[in-house]
Amino acid sequence: MNDGRDACAMLGAVETRSVSPVFVGRAGELTALTEALSRATAGEPQALLVGGEAGVGKTRLIEEFLDTARDRGAVVAVGGCVELGADGLPFAPFSTALRSLHRHLPAELAEAADGQQGELARLLPELGDPGGHDTSDEDSTARLFELTVRLLERLAADRTLVLVLEDLHWADASTRHLLTYLLRTLRGGRIVVVASYRADDIHRRHPLRPLLAELDRLRTIRRIELARFTRAEVHRQLTGILAAEPDPALVEEVFERSDGNAFFVEELVVSHEAGCAAGQLSDSLRDLLLVRVEALPEDAQRVARIVAEGGSTVEYGLLAAVARLTEDELIEALRAAVGANLLLAVPDGDGYRFRHSLVREAVSDDLLPGERSRLNRRYAEALEADPSLVRPDERAPRLATYWYHAHDTAKALPAVLRASVETRKRHAYAEQLRLLERAMELWEEAPEETRRSLRPMDYAEAYPPCGCDPETTALGHLDLLAEAAVAARLSGDRERALKIGRTALRLLDDADEKDPLRAAWFWTEKARLQSNLGRGDGWEEIARAQELVKGLPPSAVHAVVLVGAAGWGMLRDPGPGALAAAERAVEYARHVKAESIELNARLTLGTLKVSAGDVEAGLAELHEVRERTESLGQFNETARAHINLSSSLESLGRSRDAVEVADRGIRLARAYGLVDSVGWIEANRAESLYSLGHWDEARDAAERLLRSATSTKPRGSASLRLAHLAVARGELDAARGHLTEARVVYGSRDPIPQYTLPMVQIDIAVAAAEGRLGDVRTLLADAERAGFPPGTHRYGWPLVLSAVTAEADSRGLPAADEGRPEALDVVRRCVRALAAPAPVWAAHALEVSGELARAEGRASAAHPAETAAAYEALERPAELARARHRLADALLVEGGRREEAAALLREAHATARALGARPLREEVELLAARARLSLTEEKAPVTAEPEGDAFGLTPREQDVLRLVAAGRTNRQIAGELFISPKTASVHVSNILAKLGVAGRGEAAALAHRLHLLDGSL
């Protein structure tokens, strides 16, 4: 037996002071933390990241800060990440911190969690049973995140709360995602969030590295990096530890050997105080860290090795069961380890942990392979014998870890599968996936008897677990792959989900006995993933799935396949085929009593009915599904009902109703933490606000959505809305930028009309504003060839209107004459392809007809008068202002109705100014100036028909302008007017200045648009 002596000396079981009682250095860092505390106390949430290498002093800095926070009356909650998190213990630091809050603020936390205890119990089991709540929808994790943030905000509403999350370098994926969400969305409350991590552990491929890069982009987060101590600071540290002035030679050697790392300074002092001469100090870092351990009595060393292998913290009861010492022996061993500053008692609980993780790692690394396996087996056996030794939420993942590291596949495989089910119940899909991948690793090694005893676990949505009675049929490898594929998709790792699905399809294809139902399910999953990843539209996969289920008895898989086909058609080809698929999906789901799938299918069916013109039936279907899903508590589908309903109402021009539905949907989605759904509804709301003329509100909504959207499509919609606004306000550079962002988001491999058509419209509008008529014509011709599927009139009419307006504005320009007849034929074909099922689209059709007449030289006041009358009955201020401007122009050309034209221009001008529609405002102002009409007074006197030119063009300049509009060069103008080319150039420069345009093309277009050359005004 080891008598506790090493090469240096015996430390024994007496307390060894190696920590300086004086807080050394870090004044600037501590000030930053306390200033954040002050700002949070004033109501401004704060977030700080504290990084530094292992042993540099992060924990000591945070402890000093927490002492200050407590002195100021703040409530402190600390949670640490544990290495077990890599094996499936999700949300560890948040659960620990919330448990601390539950102990200190039980009534306040219960009130803040009221109504959401079931969901929040996934993080804090003390709140109740999370069972009975849906755990398989893609919004479930985001819902949990949103509710957690709101809980913290409520707790911090009337008290300062300090939340510390330690050791992020060990954080599981769910913890990283929740922290990111918290830091991005925390909006109110007196709260400080401090997270620490080891900077030297963050290698290039470490999963924390991209998170830190993302958080660095958030201006609300401050990063604090701790540097090593200087020589002077090491001197102060040694003085504090030794309680005396240190020998200069010792200071020099310790500083040189520690390189300013505070923890290494402490360990070197321990070695020195133990009697090691300077030259005897260990050259190996691991050996240095083990000096303190090897100086302990044998029982204390044994306990240290057991604690090192048990995880970051080991409960006293579990430690006693594994150590197999008498109670007195165990307590003496613990006293020795604690006295030597090796172990610490956990403040909240009855467990023990190493004072520094570097020492734990060194002790664990020093274990022999057989010794490590034996200790893990003892932990597993003790936990199986008495599950109450650890908290219920940790039991399954820790047991899975212990059996795995014990190398007992017969025990490990069932334990890992049970842990995967538990993590799924907590919405920790990334950890569930890792556990399932571990199960796949163990699958072939596990005894056949063990595999036969396994039963289907948690069911992968509509996947048929075995095609027969799950109570009597064993879990198969394909079942495991299905669970893993869903876990990967729900965790956001779509690439991994796709890879798992491909593996499953290969196995199914190679199998002697075909299984079309399960194959169809995997093909449907692949279709969804292909679309989400931008690898294609998914139709080939859906077609394969449809072929596989053809002729089979009705099942939930049938319904899922049909819902997939109907959803595909709703977005890409909303015709009779999609409608029929949706109707069959509803029928099949009802037949197999799968109501959740039925309600999903009915949402698609209702939307398709509206697109097909069966408006009232479609809207009724959507309303019924919304009410039914809400009554059943299927809030994910309720949110989708709000998405589809608000979109359908907007397609009918009922924008105010759409905003009301969207507002209600956003309230519901936020209440239940459906963050992704909030993004989709917010995108629809921004579109309707734009239609109603609430442009600033629409801009704010779109910008907010860009910052908060958790999926790509809503983010793309936000960029599209901002691009539309930028075009309407004459901000062409901004429009191009937003359009580029939208294109990046949507990709090019899955063209969906509701995204592609608006992008083409913006392209056309920008090209028209820049005088690129050739590009306008090309874009319109391409759109016409691609077609306008049923239900896309809401995107088609504005697109065609932008193109035909560009043709009308360019009439009279010689460069635009060539190709005009063909371009107008394309416009007519587009008009024939577009439906006008609602008054707003009928008004657009009238406007297109009027612009077509203007482009062909058939303009009259009748067309814009009819268009203006149609828009007056609708809430479309921008469109009405545009029609009034066009009508005023026509009235002035026809003559005799100047007062009416002046009133129309004033109304259009007021609207354009209110909207910030600069191009429209400038058009109105130019027309009013040309006609010498006042825009500033309601009852301004209207002068008689003006004489001369309102822009101050001389007769000679009017002659030059006429030739410029005809496309003549300066030399040609000089020849026709018998002046020198230099004089012609001077006249052209004067004309451009008076008209306020940048070039000859703009001058010519403006001259034609304002009738400067025909004298009609």
PDB file of N, CA and C in Angstrom, residues 261-339:
ATOM      1  N   ASN A 261       0.415  31.678 -15.868  1.00  0.00           N
ATOM      2  CA  ASN A 261      -0.869  30.998 -15.674  1.00  0.00           C
ATOM      3  C   ASN A 261      -1.129  30.861 -14.178  1.00  0.00           C
ATOM      4  N   ALA A 262      -2.228  31.439 -13.700  1.00  0.00           N
ATOM      5  CA  ALA A 262      -2.482  31.536 -12.260  1.00  0.00           C
ATOM      6  C   ALA A 262      -2.567  30.160 -11.601  1.00  0.00           C
ATOM      7  N   PHE A 263      -3.217  29.207 -12.256  1.00  0.00           N
ATOM      8  CA  PHE A 263      -3.362  27.881 -11.655  1.00  0.00           C
ATOM      9  C   PHE A 263      -2.026  27.164 -11.580  1.00  0.00           C
ATOM     10  N   PHE A 264      -1.190  27.309 -12.620  1.00  0.00           N
ATOM     11  CA  PHE A 264       0.116  26.669 -12.591  1.00  0.00           C
ATOM     12  C   PHE A 264       0.988  27.294 -11.501  1.00  0.00           C
ATOM     13  N   VAL A 265       0.819  28.583 -11.261  1.00  0.00           N
ATOM     14  CA  VAL A 265       1.528  29.216 -10.146  1.00  0.00           C
ATOM     15  C   VAL A 265       1.181  28.507  -8.848  1.00  0.00           C
ATOM     16  N   GLU A 266      -0.123  28.254  -8.644  1.00  0.00           N
ATOM     17  CA  GLU A 266      -0.558  27.581  -7.417  1.00  0.00           C
ATOM     18  C   GLU A 266       0.061  26.197  -7.298  1.00  0.00           C
ATOM     19  N   GLU A 267       0.037  25.423  -8.390  1.00  0.00           N
ATOM     20  CA  GLU A 267       0.554  24.061  -8.336  1.00  0.00           C
ATOM     21  C   GLU A 267       2.067  24.051  -8.109  1.00  0.00           C
ATOM     22  N   LEU A 268       2.766  25.019  -8.697  1.00  0.00           N
ATOM     23  CA  LEU A 268       4.210  25.102  -8.470  1.00  0.00           C
ATOM     24  C   LEU A 268       4.510  25.457  -7.022  1.00  0.00           C
ATOM     25  N   VAL A 269       3.684  26.288  -6.418  1.00  0.00           N
ATOM     26  CA  VAL A 269       3.866  26.614  -4.999  1.00  0.00           C
ATOM     27  C   VAL A 269       3.658  25.375  -4.144  1.00  0.00           C
ATOM     28  N   VAL A 270       2.640  24.561  -4.504  1.00  0.00           N
ATOM     29  CA  VAL A 270       2.401  23.318  -3.759  1.00  0.00           C
ATOM     30  C   VAL A 270       3.634  22.425  -3.809  1.00  0.00           C
ATOM     31  N   SER A 271       4.209  22.283  -4.998  1.00  0.00           N
ATOM     32  CA  SER A 271       5.417  21.463  -5.136  1.00  0.00           C
ATOM     33  C   SER A 271       6.567  22.030  -4.308  1.00  0.00           C
ATOM     34  N   HIS A 272       6.712  23.335  -4.346  1.00  0.00           N
ATOM     35  CA  HIS A 272       7.790  23.995  -3.598  1.00  0.00           C
ATOM     36  C   HIS A 272       7.607  23.809  -2.108  1.00  0.00           C
ATOM     37  N   GLU A 273       6.365  24.001  -1.639  1.00  0.00           N
ATOM     38  CA  GLU A 273       6.090  23.890  -0.213  1.00  0.00           C
ATOM     39  C   GLU A 273       6.184  22.453   0.259  1.00  0.00           C
ATOM     40  N   ALA A 274       5.997  21.500  -0.687  1.00  0.00           N
ATOM     41  CA  ALA A 274       6.101  20.090  -0.308  1.00  0.00           C
ATOM     42  C   ALA A 274       7.545  19.655  -0.134  1.00  0.00           C
ATOM     43  N   GLY A 275       8.486  20.521  -0.432  1.00  0.00           N
ATOM     44  CA  GLY A 275       9.880  20.202  -0.194  1.00  0.00           C
ATOM     45  C   GLY A 275      10.687  19.952  -1.433  1.00  0.00           C
ATOM     46  N   CYS A 276      10.074  20.117  -2.598  1.00  0.00           N
ATOM     47  CA  CYS A 276      10.835  19.912  -3.833  1.00  0.00           C
ATOM     48  C   CYS A 276      11.818  21.057  -4.017  1.00  0.00           C
ATOM     49  N   ALA A 277      13.033  20.707  -4.266  1.00  0.00           N
ATOM     50  CA  ALA A 277      14.010  21.741  -4.600  1.00  0.00           C
ATOM     51  C   ALA A 277      13.703  22.292  -5.971  1.00  0.00           C
ATOM     52  N   ALA A 278      14.263  23.450  -6.242  1.00  0.00           N
ATOM     53  CA  ALA A 278      13.943  24.105  -7.513  1.00  0.00           C
ATOM     54  C   ALA A 278      14.221  23.196  -8.693  1.00  0.00           C
ATOM     55  N   GLY A 279      15.313  22.517  -8.670  1.00  0.00           N
ATOM     56  CA  GLY A 279      15.676  21.683  -9.803  1.00  0.00           C
ATOM     57  C   GLY A 279      14.849  20.425  -9.907  1.00  0.00           C
ATOM     58  N   GLN A 280      14.088  20.084  -8.830  1.00  0.00           N
ATOM     59  CA  GLN A 280      13.312  18.859  -8.827  1.00  0.00           C
ATOM     60  C   GLN A 280      11.906  19.052  -9.383  1.00  0.00           C
ATOM     61  N   LEU A 281      11.489  20.272  -9.646  1.00  0.00           N
ATOM     62  CA  LEU A 281      10.128  20.502 -10.141  1.00  0.00           C
ATOM     63  C   LEU A 281       9.917  19.772 -11.451  1.00  0.00           C
ATOM     64  N   SER A 282       8.722  19.171 -11.582  1.00  0.00           N
ATOM     65  CA  SER A 282       8.434  18.296 -12.719  1.00  0.00           C
ATOM     66  C   SER A 282       8.494  19.049 -14.042  1.00  0.00           C
ATOM     67  N   ASP A 283       9.068  18.395 -15.030  1.00  0.00           N
ATOM     68  CA  ASP A 283       9.082  18.966 -16.373  1.00  0.00           C
ATOM     69  C   ASP A 283       7.785  18.692 -17.107  1.00  0.00           C
ATOM     70  N   SER A 284       6.976  17.770 -16.637  1.00  0.00           N
ATOM     71  CA  SER A 284       5.732  17.384 -17.311  1.00  0.00           C
ATOM     72  C   SER A 284       4.558  18.076 -16.647  1.00  0.00           C
ATOM     73  N   LEU A 285       3.699  18.683 -17.457  1.00  0.00           N
ATOM     74  CA  LEU A 285       2.513  19.345 -16.903  1.00  0.00           C
ATOM     75  C   LEU A 285       1.639  18.335 -16.185  1.00  0.00           C
ATOM     76  N   ARG A 286       1.446  17.171 -16.795  1.00  0.00           N
ATOM     77  CA  ARG A 286       0.591  16.166 -16.153  1.00  0.00           C
ATOM     78  C   ARG A 286       1.183  15.744 -14.817  1.00  0.00           C
ATOM     79  N   ASP A 287       2.486  15.521 -14.812  1.00  0.00           N
ATOM     80  CA  ASP A 287       3.120  15.137 -13.548  1.00  0.00           C
ATOM     81  C   ASP A 287       2.975  16.238 -12.512  1.00  0.00           C
ATOM     82  N   LEU A 288       3.090  17.483 -12.945  1.00  0.00           N
ATOM     83  CA  LEU A 288       2.931  18.619 -12.032  1.00  0.00           C
ATOM     84  C   LEU A 288       1.546  18.599 -11.401  1.00  0.00           C
ATOM     85  N   LEU A 289       0.514  18.366 -12.249  1.00  0.00           N
ATOM     86  CA  LEU A 289      -0.852  18.377 -11.746  1.00  0.00           C
ATOM     87  C   LEU A 289      -1.125  17.199 -10.821  1.00  0.00           C
ATOM     88  N   LEU A 290      -0.364  16.104 -10.993  1.00  0.00           N
ATOM     89  CA  LEU A 290      -0.583  14.918 -10.169  1.00  0.00           C
ATOM     90  C   LEU A 290       0.182  14.964  -8.847  1.00  0.00           C
ATOM     91  N   VAL A 291       1.066  15.948  -8.687  1.00  0.00           N
ATOM     92  CA  VAL A 291       1.834  16.040  -7.446  1.00  0.00           C
ATOM     93  C   VAL A 291       0.912  16.089  -6.241  1.00  0.00           C
ATOM     94  N   ARG A 292      -0.116  16.935  -6.323  1.00  0.00           N
ATOM     95  CA  ARG A 292      -1.041  17.105  -5.203  1.00  0.00           C
ATOM     96  C   ARG A 292      -1.790  15.799  -4.911  1.00  0.00           C
ATOM     97  N   VAL A 293      -2.143  15.053  -5.979  1.00  0.00           N
ATOM     98  CA  VAL A 293      -2.884  13.805  -5.803  1.00  0.00           C
ATOM     99  C   VAL A 293      -2.000  12.749  -5.156  1.00  0.00           C
ATOM    100  N   GLU A 294      -0.784  12.609  -5.676  1.00  0.00           N
ATOM    101  CA  GLU A 294       0.102  11.544  -5.195  1.00  0.00           C
ATOM    102  C   GLU A 294       0.577  11.771  -3.770  1.00  0.00           C
ATOM    103  N   ALA A 295       0.395  12.980  -3.270  1.00  0.00           N
ATOM    104  CA  ALA A 295       0.781  13.267  -1.885  1.00  0.00           C
ATOM    105  C   ALA A 295      -0.299  12.890  -0.889  1.00  0.00           C
ATOM    106  N   LEU A 296      -1.476  12.480  -1.396  1.00  0.00           N
ATOM    107  CA  LEU A 296      -2.594  12.146  -0.522  1.00  0.00           C
ATOM    108  C   LEU A 296      -2.466  10.724   0.005  1.00  0.00           C
ATOM    109  N   PRO A 297      -3.163  10.399   1.101  1.00  0.00           N
ATOM    110  CA  PRO A 297      -3.237   9.011   1.563  1.00  0.00           C
ATOM    111  C   PRO A 297      -3.867   8.132   0.482  1.00  0.00           C
ATOM    112  N   GLU A 298      -3.647   6.823   0.590  1.00  0.00           N
ATOM    113  CA  GLU A 298      -4.094   5.901  -0.450  1.00  0.00           C
ATOM    114  C   GLU A 298      -5.593   5.979  -0.677  1.00  0.00           C
ATOM    115  N   ASP A 299      -6.389   5.994   0.399  1.00  0.00           N
ATOM    116  CA  ASP A 299      -7.850   6.047   0.228  1.00  0.00           C
ATOM    117  C   ASP A 299      -8.282   7.330  -0.466  1.00  0.00           C
ATOM    118  N   ALA A 300      -7.612   8.432  -0.142  1.00  0.00           N
ATOM    119  CA  ALA A 300      -7.961   9.702  -0.781  1.00  0.00           C
ATOM    120  C   ALA A 300      -7.591   9.677  -2.259  1.00  0.00           C
ATOM    121  N   GLN A 301      -6.463   9.071  -2.595  1.00  0.00           N
ATOM    122  CA  GLN A 301      -6.104   8.933  -4.008  1.00  0.00           C
ATOM    123  C   GLN A 301      -7.137   8.088  -4.748  1.00  0.00           C
ATOM    124  N   ARG A 302      -7.571   7.009  -4.106  1.00  0.00           N
ATOM    125  CA  ARG A 302      -8.567   6.128  -4.724  1.00  0.00           C
ATOM    126  C   ARG A 302      -9.875   6.868  -4.969  1.00  0.00           C
ATOM    127  N   VAL A 303     -10.305   7.646  -3.985  1.00  0.00           N
ATOM    128  CA  VAL A 303     -11.532   8.430  -4.146  1.00  0.00           C
ATOM    129  C   VAL A 303     -11.373   9.454  -5.258  1.00  0.00           C
ATOM    130  N   ALA A 304     -10.204  10.066  -5.358  1.00  0.00           N
ATOM    131  CA  ALA A 304      -9.970  11.048  -6.421  1.00  0.00           C
ATOM    132  C   ALA A 304     -10.100  10.394  -7.795  1.00  0.00           C
ATOM    133  N   ARG A 305      -9.551   9.181  -7.930  1.00  0.00           N
ATOM    134  CA  ARG A 305      -9.656   8.489  -9.221  1.00  0.00           C
ATOM    135  C   ARG A 305     -11.105   8.157  -9.545  1.00  0.00           C
ATOM    136  N   ILE A 306     -11.870   7.767  -8.540  1.00  0.00           N
ATOM    137  CA  ILE A 306     -13.287   7.441  -8.754  1.00  0.00           C
ATOM    138  C   ILE A 306     -14.062   8.682  -9.169  1.00  0.00           C
ATOM    139  N   VAL A 307     -13.816   9.803  -8.484  1.00  0.00           N
ATOM    140  CA  VAL A 307     -14.521  11.051  -8.824  1.00  0.00           C
ATOM    141  C   VAL A 307     -14.141  11.501 -10.235  1.00  0.00           C
ATOM    142  N   ALA A 308     -12.865  11.333 -10.599  1.00  0.00           N
ATOM    143  CA  ALA A 308     -12.418  11.773 -11.928  1.00  0.00           C
ATOM    144  C   ALA A 308     -13.170  11.056 -13.033  1.00  0.00           C
ATOM    145  N   GLU A 309     -13.528   9.793 -12.830  1.00  0.00           N
ATOM    146  CA  GLU A 309     -14.186   9.021 -13.879  1.00  0.00           C
ATOM    147  C   GLU A 309     -15.703   9.139 -13.828  1.00  0.00           C
ATOM    148  N   GLY A 310     -16.241   9.718 -12.744  1.00  0.00           N
ATOM    149  CA  GLY A 310     -17.696   9.757 -12.588  1.00  0.00           C
ATOM    150  C   GLY A 310     -18.386  10.894 -13.290  1.00  0.00           C
ATOM    151  N   GLY A 311     -17.630  11.877 -13.782  1.00  0.00           N
ATOM    152  CA  GLY A 311     -18.235  13.041 -14.408  1.00  0.00           C
ATOM    153  C   GLY A 311     -17.778  14.305 -13.715  1.00  0.00           C
ATOM    154  N   SER A 312     -18.307  15.431 -14.139  1.00  0.00           N
ATOM    155  CA  SER A 312     -17.862  16.707 -13.557  1.00  0.00           C
ATOM    156  C   SER A 312     -18.204  16.798 -12.084  1.00  0.00           C
ATOM    157  N   THR A 313     -19.339  16.233 -11.681  1.00  0.00           N
ATOM    158  CA  THR A 313     -19.753  16.213 -10.283  1.00  0.00           C
ATOM    159  C   THR A 313     -20.269  14.819  -9.958  1.00  0.00           C
ATOM    160  N   VAL A 314     -19.907  14.307  -8.789  1.00  0.00           N
ATOM    161  CA  VAL A 314     -20.371  12.987  -8.363  1.00  0.00           C
ATOM    162  C   VAL A 314     -21.090  13.126  -7.027  1.00  0.00           C
ATOM    163  N   GLU A 315     -22.299  12.619  -6.954  1.00  0.00           N
ATOM    164  CA  GLU A 315     -23.102  12.671  -5.742  1.00  0.00           C
ATOM    165  C   GLU A 315     -22.482  11.791  -4.658  1.00  0.00           C
ATOM    166  N   TYR A 316     -22.661  12.217  -3.420  1.00  0.00           N
ATOM    167  CA  TYR A 316     -22.027  11.483  -2.308  1.00  0.00           C
ATOM    168  C   TYR A 316     -22.517  10.036  -2.250  1.00  0.00           C
ATOM    169  N   GLY A 317     -23.806   9.823  -2.386  1.00  0.00           N
ATOM    170  CA  GLY A 317     -24.358   8.469  -2.311  1.00  0.00           C
ATOM    171  C   GLY A 317     -23.805   7.567  -3.396  1.00  0.00           C
ATOM    172  N   LEU A 318     -23.709   8.097  -4.601  1.00  0.00           N
ATOM    173  CA  LEU A 318     -23.165   7.311  -5.710  1.00  0.00           C
ATOM    174  C   LEU A 318     -21.688   7.030  -5.479  1.00  0.00           C
ATOM    175  N   LEU A 319     -20.976   8.026  -4.976  1.00  0.00           N
ATOM    176  CA  LEU A 319     -19.551   7.849  -4.697  1.00  0.00           C
ATOM    177  C   LEU A 319     -19.350   6.777  -3.631  1.00  0.00           C
ATOM    178  N   ALA A 320     -20.184   6.790  -2.612  1.00  0.00           N
ATOM    179  CA  ALA A 320     -20.068   5.782  -1.547  1.00  0.00           C
ATOM    180  C   ALA A 320     -20.317   4.387  -2.097  1.00  0.00           C
ATOM    181  N   ALA A 321     -21.293   4.252  -2.992  1.00  0.00           N
ATOM    182  CA  ALA A 321     -21.608   2.938  -3.552  1.00  0.00           C
ATOM    183  C   ALA A 321     -20.466   2.416  -4.409  1.00  0.00           C
ATOM    184  N   VAL A 322     -19.782   3.295  -5.114  1.00  0.00           N
ATOM    185  CA  VAL A 322     -18.710   2.868  -6.010  1.00  0.00           C
ATOM    186  C   VAL A 322     -17.406   2.661  -5.250  1.00  0.00           C
ATOM    187  N   ALA A 323     -17.136   3.519  -4.258  1.00  0.00           N
ATOM    188  CA  ALA A 323     -15.851   3.442  -3.541  1.00  0.00           C
ATOM    189  C   ALA A 323     -15.743   2.184  -2.687  1.00  0.00           C
ATOM    190  N   ARG A 324     -16.895   1.744  -2.119  1.00  0.00           N
ATOM    191  CA  ARG A 324     -16.920   0.524  -1.301  1.00  0.00           C
ATOM    192  C   ARG A 324     -15.999   0.637  -0.088  1.00  0.00           C
ATOM    193  N   LEU A 325     -15.956   1.847   0.464  1.00  0.00           N
ATOM    194  CA  LEU A 325     -15.258   2.088   1.721  1.00  0.00           C
ATOM    195  C   LEU A 325     -16.296   2.200   2.826  1.00  0.00           C
ATOM    196  N   THR A 326     -15.856   2.070   4.060  1.00  0.00           N
ATOM    197  CA  THR A 326     -16.782   2.360   5.151  1.00  0.00           C
ATOM    198  C   THR A 326     -17.056   3.853   5.147  1.00  0.00           C
ATOM    199  N   GLU A 327     -18.129   4.232   5.801  1.00  0.00           N
ATOM    200  CA  GLU A 327     -18.490   5.654   5.802  1.00  0.00           C
ATOM    201  C   GLU A 327     -17.388   6.498   6.417  1.00  0.00           C
ATOM    202  N   ASP A 328     -16.786   6.015   7.502  1.00  0.00           N
ATOM    203  CA  ASP A 328     -15.714   6.782   8.146  1.00  0.00           C
ATOM    204  C   ASP A 328     -14.509   6.899   7.228  1.00  0.00           C
ATOM    205  N   GLU A 329     -14.162   5.800   6.557  1.00  0.00           N
ATOM    206  CA  GLU A 329     -13.021   5.828   5.648  1.00  0.00           C
ATOM    207  C   GLU A 329     -13.264   6.798   4.491  1.00  0.00           C
ATOM    208  N   LEU A 330     -14.491   6.786   3.946  1.00  0.00           N
ATOM    209  CA  LEU A 330     -14.814   7.674   2.826  1.00  0.00           C
ATOM    210  C   LEU A 330     -14.746   9.138   3.257  1.00  0.00           C
ATOM    211  N   ILE A 331     -15.293   9.424   4.434  1.00  0.00           N
ATOM    212  CA  ILE A 331     -15.291  10.815   4.899  1.00  0.00           C
ATOM    213  C   ILE A 331     -13.870  11.290   5.153  1.00  0.00           C
ATOM    214  N   GLU A 332     -13.031  10.429   5.726  1.00  0.00           N
ATOM    215  CA  GLU A 332     -11.640  10.815   5.951  1.00  0.00           C
ATOM    216  C   GLU A 332     -10.920  11.053   4.629  1.00  0.00           C
ATOM    217  N   ALA A 333     -11.197  10.194   3.655  1.00  0.00           N
ATOM    218  CA  ALA A 333     -10.563  10.371   2.345  1.00  0.00           C
ATOM    219  C   ALA A 333     -11.013  11.669   1.695  1.00  0.00           C
ATOM    220  N   LEU A 334     -12.291  11.957   1.787  1.00  0.00           N
ATOM    221  CA  LEU A 334     -12.807  13.205   1.217  1.00  0.00           C
ATOM    222  C   LEU A 334     -12.247  14.415   1.942  1.00  0.00           C
ATOM    223  N   ARG A 335     -12.139  14.292   3.289  1.00  0.00           N
ATOM    224  CA  ARG A 335     -11.598  15.422   4.052  1.00  0.00           C
ATOM    225  C   ARG A 335     -10.172  15.721   3.607  1.00  0.00           C
ATOM    226  N   ALA A 336      -9.392  14.651   3.362  1.00  0.00           N
ATOM    227  CA  ALA A 336      -8.010  14.852   2.920  1.00  0.00           C
ATOM    228  C   ALA A 336      -7.969  15.518   1.552  1.00  0.00           C
ATOM    229  N   ALA A 337      -8.827  15.065   0.636  1.00  0.00           N
ATOM    230  CA  ALA A 337      -8.827  15.623  -0.717  1.00  0.00           C
ATOM    231  C   ALA A 337      -9.333  17.062  -0.726  1.00  0.00           C
ATOM    232  N   VAL A 338     -10.312  17.346   0.115  1.00  0.00           N
ATOM    233  CA  VAL A 338     -10.826  18.718   0.201  1.00  0.00           C
ATOM    234  C   VAL A 338      -9.805  19.610   0.896  1.00  0.00           C
ATOM    235  N   GLY A 339      -9.191  19.092   1.931  1.00  0.00           N
ATOM    236  CA  GLY A 339      -8.196  19.880   2.651  1.00  0.00           C
ATOM    237  C   GLY A 339      -6.997  20.225   1.802  1.00  0.00           C
TER     238      GLY A 339
END
